[in-house]
């Protein structure tokens, strides 16, 4: 049955997909009259060449770790959660409510409450599509897409009519109190006596994201619920026969998934903007899909893929700043990664498999 | 609300429903053949860009239309390759197509025209002009019937009438021809069609191609009919509304027309009135924007009739050995 070794499945196939995605992106860069090699070098130095670049890369990576984990957990249960965007939007609302209306003496307490609120609001927004899928059989992909749009409209209403400070035209909430400012990664590292650029938005939430990766790994591979989620995702019929309740697993998997997506808002709303903006999610919910596919739904893979996408994001911003290449190049690369690692997986996998088959025959 | 306002709202309903109808019928063909397509949005977007760009450069709206359909067809080919040939996940392929279109349109628009991701404004022969039906001018002054004929029915661009004609055409093609029978069968029970000696892959590719062409019409209408040129993200979720309309219509052509007109009406009302005062409560404009999505969730949940998709939808066909 095993046609190729595990390392090929986990590393080689995604790597080939990535190379293909970059090759096509290079053609696009050539088409618009720029030099792909120079662009690539600019991206690398801009994102990874300085601690300043790293600060932004890790900030974006934090967002993508949360949303990537969210998509992964749902994937393990055989569910495709496209609703990360809406769940993170609602997560942001939770963070803003906690930070605006409750007096917190210290950022750490506020952060704990914000994390809780973000996860709860995100989970709540995922709960409805989950319940509809489990109980009424409505397709989770379609309902989560619809819920993204409903969340956008809801946030728009709340910001314009309820949270907007009097006299402000901007659809955004008031600023949070200064005590609620999270320590930046630069400050923490400097505190340890090491040099790191200040003024980048990477903050303590990064550590929460890393902890979340570990927690998801524990959950999926070391707990009974995780086992049930994986069993359900592999074969629904077999799982039901084994006494696993589909309703329960669908609900749990989606609640966890929504909660993780909601957590992303802690990083953006509390860690960076210090207020709730209209479009604070900025597509991170969707990038989570690419991150989960690239990382093969494994938390460590998600961690690496999130940093890769953080690099792409920051590198893309540098490109847009210094060349005529718009930052939408990142959207194209992201699309190609999703296409090759997700939809065209067999196109890459089959030749690799047959190569291994030939190699094995040759060895005998 | 007076009569003239009503006519105006209905007039913009027709305009706004047209791209939805094209995209909805596009989804109908694809999904009836068993290929889920959440990439309608992306195909519309690339068609809007291609038609806007080519119309701007050549000054011919017809060349623009062809380019739009070609662009959409290319993405349809990618979707077909991924979901039919390589048996990939159709939903993931659709998501990828939406992103690809969203990125590449701005990228190319910016590097070709340098106007912040837009194409230059179109005018004259580079846009679809309103078509005046016979006697529209003469009967305009007749009460009631006059405005209805002259403003509501006459005076739209040719693509509006093409969209309207596509509804009976789709019905006839799907329910009265051999091709339609096979297409529907492929979406319900591909193994049976295969046994009968008909190529499942061929029919599915044909359906996906029709879907691409119709999405091309939808996008071209957006850029050269409804608006005067392509703008960044100009589809603005219309592909998803069309998907919602498709579910609302339960995958049937005439019902698709009804659903698209309803969603067009909601959009027209939402555009015209900021908040709607019902006397006992005020509906905010954001609620009107979200209403199509909310209605779709309600329909999907089966609270108002059950929407059952084609049975083999979303499943790649694997020939038995």
XYZ file of C-alpha atoms in Angstrom:
685
model
C 0.000 0.000 0.000
C 2.721 2.469 0.977
C 3.992 3.599 -2.353
C 6.328 6.239 -1.106
C 8.136 6.984 2.136
C 6.572 9.345 4.621
C 9.201 12.036 4.197
C 8.332 12.274 0.513
C 4.662 12.773 1.350
C 5.339 15.348 4.050
C 8.242 17.230 2.503
C 8.858 16.386 -1.131
C 5.337 16.764 -2.528
C 4.631 20.127 -0.830
C 8.105 21.320 -1.821
C 7.481 20.490 -5.475
C 4.115 22.246 -5.282
C 5.819 25.274 -3.805
C 8.456 25.297 -6.538
C 5.710 25.104 -9.172
C 3.846 27.977 -7.517
C 6.987 30.098 -7.488
C 7.857 29.158 -11.064
C 4.473 30.343 -12.317
C 4.703 33.471 -10.177
C 8.097 34.192 -11.736
C 6.518 33.969 -15.176
C 3.891 36.470 -14.017
C 6.617 38.810 -12.754
C 8.424 38.469 -16.093
C 5.163 39.241 -17.903
C 4.769 42.531 -16.085
C 8.321 43.425 -17.000
C 10.219 42.928 -13.772
C 13.106 40.689 -12.849
C 11.936 37.661 -10.816
C 15.389 37.031 -9.371
C 15.757 40.592 -8.127
C 12.202 40.483 -6.769
C 12.949 37.272 -4.908
C 16.128 38.747 -3.404
C 14.257 41.866 -2.338
C 11.578 39.750 -0.676
C 14.110 37.678 1.232
C 16.146 40.634 2.462
C 13.010 42.632 3.226
C 11.385 39.911 5.264
C 14.291 37.968 6.742
C 17.336 40.177 6.326
C 16.871 42.224 9.478
C 15.229 41.857 12.869
C 12.878 44.613 11.684
C 11.770 42.404 8.791
C 11.534 39.406 11.106
C 9.291 41.403 13.439
C 6.742 41.872 10.683
C 7.180 38.337 9.361
C 6.472 36.879 12.800
C 3.547 39.223 13.323
C 1.857 37.984 10.143
C 2.902 34.414 10.912
C 1.072 34.659 14.244
C -2.175 35.421 12.426
C -1.665 32.588 9.974
C -0.762 30.076 12.697
C -4.132 30.598 14.336
C -6.166 30.468 11.137
C -4.051 27.622 9.752
C -4.627 25.577 12.886
C -8.331 26.389 12.660
C -8.577 24.996 9.136
C -6.420 21.980 10.101
C -8.591 20.896 13.019
C -11.663 21.023 10.800
C -9.778 19.143 8.058
C -8.985 16.355 10.509
C -12.713 15.926 11.051
C -13.282 15.924 7.285
C -14.851 19.385 7.440
C -13.788 22.278 5.234
C -14.075 25.447 7.286
C -13.949 28.419 4.899
C -15.439 30.566 7.638
C -12.169 31.583 9.320
C -12.645 35.088 8.035
C -16.030 35.525 9.718
C -14.969 33.731 12.883
C -11.939 35.973 13.231
C -14.137 39.021 12.576
C -16.359 38.033 15.466
C -13.291 37.205 17.552
C -12.201 40.787 17.025
C -15.543 42.001 18.293
C -15.067 39.900 21.425
C -11.610 41.362 22.029
C -12.878 44.902 21.516
C -15.824 44.478 23.899
C -13.551 43.093 26.632
C -10.950 45.813 26.169
C -13.358 48.729 25.810
C -15.908 48.079 28.497
C -14.018 46.388 31.323
C -11.374 48.117 33.410
C -8.253 45.955 33.535
C -5.424 46.771 35.937
C -2.748 45.007 33.889
C -2.270 43.880 30.291
C -1.798 40.247 31.292
C -5.270 40.006 32.812
C -6.748 41.855 29.859
C -4.949 39.495 27.497
C -6.316 36.431 29.286
C -9.836 37.831 29.086
C -9.373 38.879 25.458
C -8.109 35.429 24.494
C -11.139 33.895 26.154
C -13.559 36.318 24.514
C -11.958 35.965 21.072
C -12.116 32.177 21.235
C -15.672 32.222 22.536
C -16.970 34.635 19.909
C -15.175 32.755 17.136
C -16.491 29.426 18.367
C -19.985 30.837 18.620
C -19.853 32.023 15.004
C -18.714 28.555 13.930
C -21.309 26.837 16.076
C -24.264 27.775 13.877
C -22.871 26.328 10.614
C -21.640 23.311 12.595
C -25.050 22.698 14.097
C -26.743 23.167 10.723
C -24.344 20.666 9.149
C -24.676 18.127 11.931
C -28.406 18.341 12.493
C -29.918 19.618 9.261
C -27.378 18.427 6.715
C -26.682 21.842 5.188
C -23.304 21.946 3.489
C -20.734 23.449 5.846
C -18.721 25.062 3.054
C -21.678 27.040 1.775
C -22.936 28.028 5.224
C -19.508 29.161 6.404
C -19.119 31.282 3.240
C -22.518 32.833 3.925
C -21.513 33.443 7.537
C -18.399 35.305 6.379
C -20.595 37.798 4.581
C -23.073 38.014 7.445
C -20.199 38.641 9.868
C -18.857 41.428 7.657
C -22.282 43.091 7.570
C -22.723 42.634 11.318
C -19.350 44.175 12.130
C -20.073 47.030 9.768
C -23.339 47.688 11.616
C -21.765 47.439 15.067
C -18.864 49.729 14.186
C -20.909 52.349 12.366
C -23.862 52.458 14.728
C -22.679 51.293 18.132
C -18.912 51.374 18.694
C -17.881 54.386 16.668
C -16.890 57.274 18.940
C -19.095 60.371 18.687
C -17.856 62.755 16.033
C -15.661 60.217 14.244
C -16.343 59.438 10.585
C -14.080 56.409 10.572
C -15.924 53.092 11.024
C -13.679 51.953 13.875
C -13.948 51.644 17.628
C -12.298 53.961 20.130
C -8.701 53.286 21.126
C -8.123 50.897 23.987
C -6.683 52.205 27.237
C -2.862 52.358 27.232
C -2.643 49.688 29.960
C -4.028 47.254 27.420
C -1.014 47.545 25.141
C 0.644 44.151 24.754
C 4.428 43.877 25.098
C 6.076 43.749 21.709
C 8.399 40.906 20.831
C 11.217 43.436 20.409
C 10.787 44.653 23.989
C 10.777 41.094 25.343
C 13.908 40.097 23.433
C 15.642 43.357 24.369
C 14.726 42.627 27.966
C 16.670 39.396 27.645
C 19.682 41.440 26.567
C 19.527 40.543 22.883
C 19.188 43.008 20.009
C 15.840 43.109 18.171
C 14.244 45.962 16.325
C 11.581 47.829 18.242
C 8.536 49.238 16.551
C 7.451 46.056 14.789
C 3.991 44.724 15.574
C 5.090 41.197 16.556
C 3.977 40.795 20.142
C 3.466 38.374 22.957
C 0.563 36.764 21.072
C 3.213 34.978 18.982
C 4.007 32.875 22.051
C 0.313 32.065 22.463
C 0.236 30.941 18.823
C 3.202 28.634 19.386
C 1.480 27.261 22.482
C -1.674 26.774 20.409
C 0.313 24.709 17.893
C 1.500 22.474 20.699
C -1.990 22.268 22.229
C -3.521 21.256 18.906
C -0.847 18.585 18.472
C -1.704 17.245 21.949
C -5.407 17.371 21.178
C -5.255 15.636 17.817
C -2.686 12.926 18.573
C -2.780 12.472 22.309
C -6.404 12.642 23.408
C -9.493 10.526 22.979
C -11.358 13.417 21.343
C -8.526 13.892 18.869
C -8.629 10.232 17.982
C -12.365 10.428 17.461
C -11.977 13.537 15.298
C -9.418 11.776 13.106
C -11.467 8.601 12.901
C -14.533 10.609 11.937
C -12.562 12.465 9.287
C -11.137 9.255 7.781
C -14.429 7.443 7.537
C -17.703 8.745 8.856
C -19.419 5.383 8.513
C -16.730 3.490 10.384
C -16.709 6.121 13.116
C -20.453 5.905 13.582
C -20.171 2.125 13.716
C -17.538 2.526 16.422
C -19.991 4.526 18.485
C -18.704 8.000 17.692
C -21.529 10.510 17.482
C -21.288 12.564 14.269
C -23.187 15.479 15.797
C -20.854 15.639 18.785
C -17.645 15.432 16.737
C -18.837 17.948 14.149
C -19.757 20.377 16.922
C -16.512 19.923 18.872
C -14.279 20.113 15.822
C -15.963 23.241 14.539
C -16.080 24.908 17.957
C -12.345 24.358 18.355
C -11.745 25.473 14.790
C -13.821 28.623 15.215
C -12.176 29.371 18.530
C -8.711 29.145 16.985
C -9.742 31.396 14.109
C -11.173 33.863 16.620
C -7.870 33.947 18.525
C -6.240 35.494 15.497
C -8.017 38.730 16.412
C -6.053 39.000 19.670
C -2.903 39.503 17.647
C -4.339 42.031 15.247
C -6.820 43.991 17.369
C -5.045 44.012 20.720
C -1.453 43.411 19.654
C -1.265 45.804 16.741
C -4.150 48.191 15.988
C -5.250 48.761 19.611
C -8.778 49.293 18.302
C -11.292 47.408 16.204
C -11.142 48.303 12.511
C -13.602 47.461 9.776
C -11.363 45.051 7.904
C -9.050 43.826 10.613
C -8.887 40.204 9.436
C -7.371 41.162 6.063
C -7.823 37.785 4.469
C -5.977 35.827 7.155
C -8.949 33.471 7.394
C -8.421 32.441 3.803
C -4.651 32.254 4.024
C -5.288 29.705 6.761
C -6.515 27.358 4.031
C -3.207 27.597 2.170
C -1.278 27.253 5.437
C -3.184 24.132 6.472
C -2.789 22.526 3.040
C 0.890 23.375 2.874
C 1.470 22.139 6.429
C -0.401 18.907 5.745
C -2.719 19.750 8.682
C 0.032 18.956 11.162
C 0.651 21.650 13.801
C 4.390 21.665 13.142
C 3.749 21.889 9.428
C 1.289 24.701 10.095
C 3.936 26.491 12.161
C 6.438 26.326 9.294
C 3.875 27.172 6.622
C 2.646 30.143 8.669
C 6.178 31.506 8.834
C 6.525 30.946 5.088
C 3.349 32.924 4.480
C 4.438 35.551 6.988
C 7.599 35.888 4.919
C 5.550 36.130 1.714
C 3.339 38.806 3.235
C 6.150 40.939 4.534
C 8.262 40.333 1.412
C 5.286 41.317 -0.709
C 4.872 44.549 1.222
C 8.551 45.331 0.581
C 8.089 44.569 -3.119
C 5.132 46.921 -3.319
C 7.216 49.581 -1.566
C 10.367 49.354 -3.705
C 9.220 48.056 -7.090
C 6.222 48.419 -9.371
C 5.011 44.938 -8.421
C 1.754 45.330 -6.456
C 1.362 43.314 -3.275
C -1.428 41.340 -4.942
C 1.431 39.132 -6.173
C 1.084 37.446 -2.783
C -2.547 36.629 -3.522
C -1.418 34.981 -6.748
C 1.284 32.940 -4.989
C -1.213 31.991 -2.294
C -3.740 30.910 -4.927
C -1.133 28.782 -6.678
C -0.095 27.165 -3.399
C -3.742 26.288 -2.666
C -4.196 25.049 -6.218
C -1.113 22.832 -6.320
C -1.129 21.503 -2.772
C -4.897 21.182 -2.512
C -6.710 20.707 -5.784
C -3.930 19.535 -8.091
C -2.302 17.371 -5.436
C -2.607 14.272 -7.606
C -0.855 15.969 -10.487
C 2.272 16.313 -8.342
C 1.811 13.170 -6.294
C 1.265 10.616 -9.045
C 4.559 11.194 -10.893
C 6.453 11.216 -7.587
C 4.784 7.967 -6.582
C 5.610 6.268 -9.833
C 9.195 7.500 -9.602
C 9.495 5.872 -6.198
C 7.914 2.712 -7.567
C 10.456 2.564 -10.375
C 13.301 3.295 -7.964
C 12.156 0.531 -5.643
C 11.887 -1.986 -8.463
C 15.339 -0.990 -9.617
C 16.715 -1.560 -6.124
C 15.415 -5.099 -6.067
C -43.557 55.301 -2.826
C -44.881 56.650 -6.093
C -45.127 54.839 -9.406
C -42.061 56.467 -10.957
C -39.870 55.404 -8.005
C -41.203 51.878 -8.259
C -40.304 51.757 -11.945
C -36.826 53.044 -11.160
C -36.250 50.429 -8.488
C -37.501 47.639 -10.730
C -35.342 48.960 -13.549
C -32.214 48.739 -11.436
C -33.413 45.334 -10.198
C -33.239 44.067 -13.772
C -29.758 45.551 -14.264
C -28.424 44.122 -11.022
C -30.047 40.724 -11.512
C -28.449 40.202 -14.934
C -24.885 39.319 -13.834
C -26.358 37.177 -11.062
C -28.499 35.326 -13.574
C -25.587 34.573 -15.905
C -23.456 33.341 -13.019
C -26.325 31.413 -11.472
C -27.054 29.570 -14.740
C -23.324 28.949 -15.072
C -23.303 27.296 -11.669
C -26.442 25.402 -12.630
C -24.750 23.679 -15.567
C -21.637 22.819 -13.594
C -23.372 21.581 -10.474
C -26.065 19.671 -12.351
C -23.180 17.746 -13.924
C -21.773 17.029 -10.472
C -18.967 19.586 -10.319
C -19.364 22.013 -7.427
C -18.168 25.447 -8.302
C -17.453 28.084 -5.706
C -15.125 29.720 -8.210
C -17.933 31.610 -9.964
C -16.701 34.812 -8.350
C -13.177 34.381 -9.683
C -14.320 33.563 -13.192
C -16.591 36.603 -13.267
C -13.771 38.777 -11.996
C -11.234 37.674 -14.582
C -13.857 38.061 -17.309
C -14.653 41.560 -16.095
C -10.982 42.439 -16.215
C -10.273 40.830 -19.578
C -13.297 42.414 -21.235
C -12.617 45.817 -19.677
C -8.955 45.730 -20.662
C -9.480 44.556 -24.239
C -12.399 46.930 -24.785
C -10.261 49.796 -23.500
C -7.342 48.945 -25.766
C -9.248 48.064 -28.941
C -12.293 50.271 -28.452
C -14.562 47.387 -29.360
C -16.927 46.006 -26.792
C -17.394 42.826 -28.816
C -13.701 42.025 -28.749
C -13.873 42.741 -25.022
C -16.717 40.282 -24.632
C -14.749 37.599 -26.470
C -11.700 38.239 -24.279
C -13.833 38.036 -21.143
C -15.303 34.712 -22.174
C -11.852 33.420 -23.069
C -10.409 34.446 -19.704
C -13.243 32.822 -17.829
C -12.921 29.711 -19.980
C -9.257 29.413 -19.063
C -10.051 29.357 -15.355
C -12.849 26.893 -16.058
C -10.262 24.675 -17.731
C -8.105 24.828 -14.592
C -11.106 23.866 -12.495
C -11.950 21.030 -14.848
C -8.365 19.788 -14.863
C -8.208 19.829 -11.067
C -11.615 18.394 -10.291
C -12.217 16.026 -13.235
C -8.823 14.902 -14.519
C -6.846 14.920 -11.286
C -9.813 14.210 -9.001
C -8.858 16.988 -6.649
C -11.090 18.634 -4.114
C -13.552 20.770 -6.090
C -14.116 23.182 -3.233
C -10.423 23.832 -2.721
C -9.993 24.303 -6.466
C -12.793 26.873 -6.425
C -11.191 28.749 -3.549
C -7.857 28.795 -5.389
C -9.516 30.122 -8.549
C -11.127 32.970 -6.622
C -7.756 34.005 -5.203
C -5.979 33.615 -8.498
C -8.463 35.922 -10.202
C -8.429 38.398 -7.345
C -4.642 38.687 -7.462
C -3.898 38.453 -11.153
C -6.507 41.003 -12.240
C -5.079 43.742 -10.011
C -1.514 42.732 -10.849
C -2.073 42.963 -14.605
C -4.360 46.006 -14.429
C -1.765 47.865 -12.408
C 1.150 46.984 -14.654
C -0.715 47.561 -17.933
C -2.658 50.696 -17.104
C -1.067 52.009 -13.899
C -4.351 53.402 -12.585
C -4.532 51.782 -9.177
C -5.775 48.424 -10.452
C -8.485 49.816 -12.731
C -8.793 49.885 -16.482
C -9.290 53.242 -18.209
C -12.922 54.381 -18.321
C -14.794 53.014 -21.300
C -16.989 55.084 -23.566
C -18.790 54.848 -26.900
C -18.246 51.628 -28.818
C -16.164 50.195 -25.982
C -19.332 49.808 -23.886
C -22.608 48.064 -24.449
C -25.184 50.718 -25.300
C -28.851 50.567 -24.365
C -31.079 48.920 -26.918
C -34.349 50.688 -27.602
C -37.106 48.265 -28.415
C -39.557 49.229 -31.188
C -42.162 51.879 -30.315
C -40.511 52.567 -26.914
C -40.475 56.288 -27.679
C -44.042 56.371 -28.922
C -45.725 54.585 -26.007
C -43.662 56.275 -23.282
C -46.454 58.729 -22.526
C -49.212 56.130 -22.165
C -49.977 55.836 -18.451
C -48.733 52.742 -16.593
C -47.990 50.609 -19.655
C -45.866 53.327 -21.234
C -43.212 53.641 -18.490
C -43.231 49.905 -17.911
C -42.455 49.217 -21.553
C -40.169 52.163 -22.230
C -38.108 52.103 -19.043
C -38.430 48.691 -17.513
C -38.482 46.442 -20.570
C -36.784 48.570 -23.200
C -33.536 50.469 -22.865
C -31.253 47.789 -21.444
C -28.057 46.561 -23.002
C -28.177 43.553 -25.285
C -26.688 41.287 -22.613
C -29.736 41.767 -20.386
C -31.920 40.281 -23.110
C -29.382 37.532 -23.732
C -29.511 36.656 -20.030
C -33.298 36.529 -20.127
C -33.155 34.290 -23.211
C -30.675 32.009 -21.478
C -33.320 30.938 -18.978
C -35.686 29.126 -21.394
C -32.662 28.006 -23.386
C -31.117 26.398 -20.311
C -34.420 24.768 -19.435
C -34.785 23.408 -22.956
C -31.190 22.210 -23.122
C -31.329 20.482 -19.747
C -34.781 18.971 -19.866
C -35.582 18.486 -23.544
C -32.348 17.325 -25.159
C -30.303 14.173 -24.986
C -27.265 16.188 -23.904
C -29.270 17.653 -21.017
C -30.504 14.267 -19.895
C -26.971 12.939 -19.867
C -25.667 16.025 -18.112
C -28.211 15.670 -15.318
C -27.582 11.946 -15.084
C -23.854 12.529 -14.735
C -24.599 14.680 -11.716
C -26.876 12.099 -10.142
C -25.414 8.740 -11.037
C -22.264 8.871 -13.149
C -21.721 5.125 -13.001
C -25.008 4.501 -14.820
C -24.094 6.969 -17.561
C -20.701 5.366 -17.873
C -22.280 1.937 -18.218
C -24.431 3.289 -21.031
C -21.247 4.075 -22.910
C -21.301 7.842 -22.504
C -18.141 9.618 -21.409
C -18.618 11.045 -17.920
C -15.441 13.055 -18.308
C -16.555 14.493 -21.642
C -19.952 15.598 -20.314
C -18.438 17.103 -17.197
C -15.875 19.041 -19.173
C -18.647 20.293 -21.466
C -20.660 21.454 -18.454
C -17.656 23.186 -16.907
C -16.942 24.885 -20.246
C -20.538 26.163 -20.518
C -20.160 27.401 -16.970
C -17.016 29.260 -17.996
C -18.700 30.896 -20.979
C -21.673 32.066 -18.920
C -19.419 33.441 -16.177
C -17.587 35.247 -18.967
C -20.853 36.905 -20.015
C -21.546 37.849 -16.396
C -18.139 39.467 -15.959
C -18.259 41.224 -19.314
C -21.659 42.665 -18.418
C -20.271 43.990 -15.133
C -17.347 45.792 -16.737
C -18.829 46.921 -20.043
C -22.555 47.130 -19.362
C -23.277 47.922 -15.738
C -20.094 49.906 -15.126
C -17.736 51.680 -17.524
C -14.553 49.724 -17.003
C -12.995 47.232 -14.640
C -12.374 48.111 -11.000
C -10.512 46.196 -8.302
C -12.700 43.434 -6.791
C -15.647 44.749 -8.775
C -17.618 41.509 -8.506
C -17.981 42.265 -4.781
C -19.351 38.883 -3.739
C -21.773 38.569 -6.672
C -20.411 35.120 -7.451
C -21.376 34.015 -3.973
C -24.797 35.658 -4.236
C -25.259 33.736 -7.492
C -24.319 30.571 -5.634
C -26.861 31.498 -2.979
C -29.466 32.088 -5.689
C -28.656 28.682 -7.155
C -29.379 26.997 -3.834
C -32.455 29.158 -3.433
C -33.642 27.981 -6.837
C -32.852 24.401 -5.920
C -30.820 24.003 -9.113
C -33.740 24.807 -11.484
C -33.531 27.398 -14.314
C -36.862 29.213 -13.954
C -36.513 29.368 -10.212
C -33.019 30.730 -10.765
C -34.571 33.636 -12.628
C -36.908 34.269 -9.697
C -34.133 34.024 -7.116
C -31.838 36.337 -9.078
C -34.610 38.919 -9.502
C -35.316 38.731 -5.771
C -31.652 39.224 -4.856
C -31.394 41.961 -7.482
C -34.380 43.681 -5.892
C -32.796 43.445 -2.432
C -29.629 45.022 -3.791
C -31.568 47.758 -5.595
C -33.562 48.613 -2.468
C -30.418 48.509 -0.342
C -28.656 50.864 -2.742
C -31.537 53.329 -2.787
C -32.490 53.489 0.860
C -29.953 53.638 3.640
C -32.284 52.484 6.385
C -35.798 51.207 5.920
C -38.312 52.335 8.522
C -40.961 49.693 9.000
C -42.836 51.743 11.579
C -42.106 49.418 14.485
C -38.444 48.812 13.653
C -35.721 50.194 11.406
C -33.904 47.836 9.070
C -30.295 48.995 8.756
C -28.677 48.950 5.327
C -26.235 46.289 6.503
C -29.154 43.979 7.156
C -30.340 44.408 3.592
C -26.834 43.563 2.368
C -26.725 40.417 4.466
C -30.269 39.317 3.662
C -29.480 37.118 0.624
C -26.901 35.235 2.680
C -29.238 34.882 5.650
C -32.041 33.618 3.392
C -29.687 31.058 1.874
C -28.691 29.748 5.284
C -32.360 29.433 6.188
C -33.101 27.544 2.956
C -30.061 25.314 3.429
C -31.203 24.487 6.910
C -34.394 23.183 5.374
C -36.659 25.463 7.360
C -38.378 26.568 4.143
C -38.334 23.516 1.922
C -35.262 21.382 1.491
C -32.631 22.185 -1.100
C -31.148 18.899 -2.251
C -28.089 19.232 -4.459
C -27.319 16.762 -7.283
C -26.363 13.509 -5.631
C -22.935 13.016 -7.199
C -22.007 16.661 -6.675
C -18.523 17.255 -5.321
C -17.411 13.675 -5.970
C -14.800 12.946 -8.614
C -15.839 10.005 -10.742
C -13.628 6.956 -10.559
C -14.300 4.352 -13.195
C -14.819 0.904 -11.769
C -12.322 -1.695 -12.794
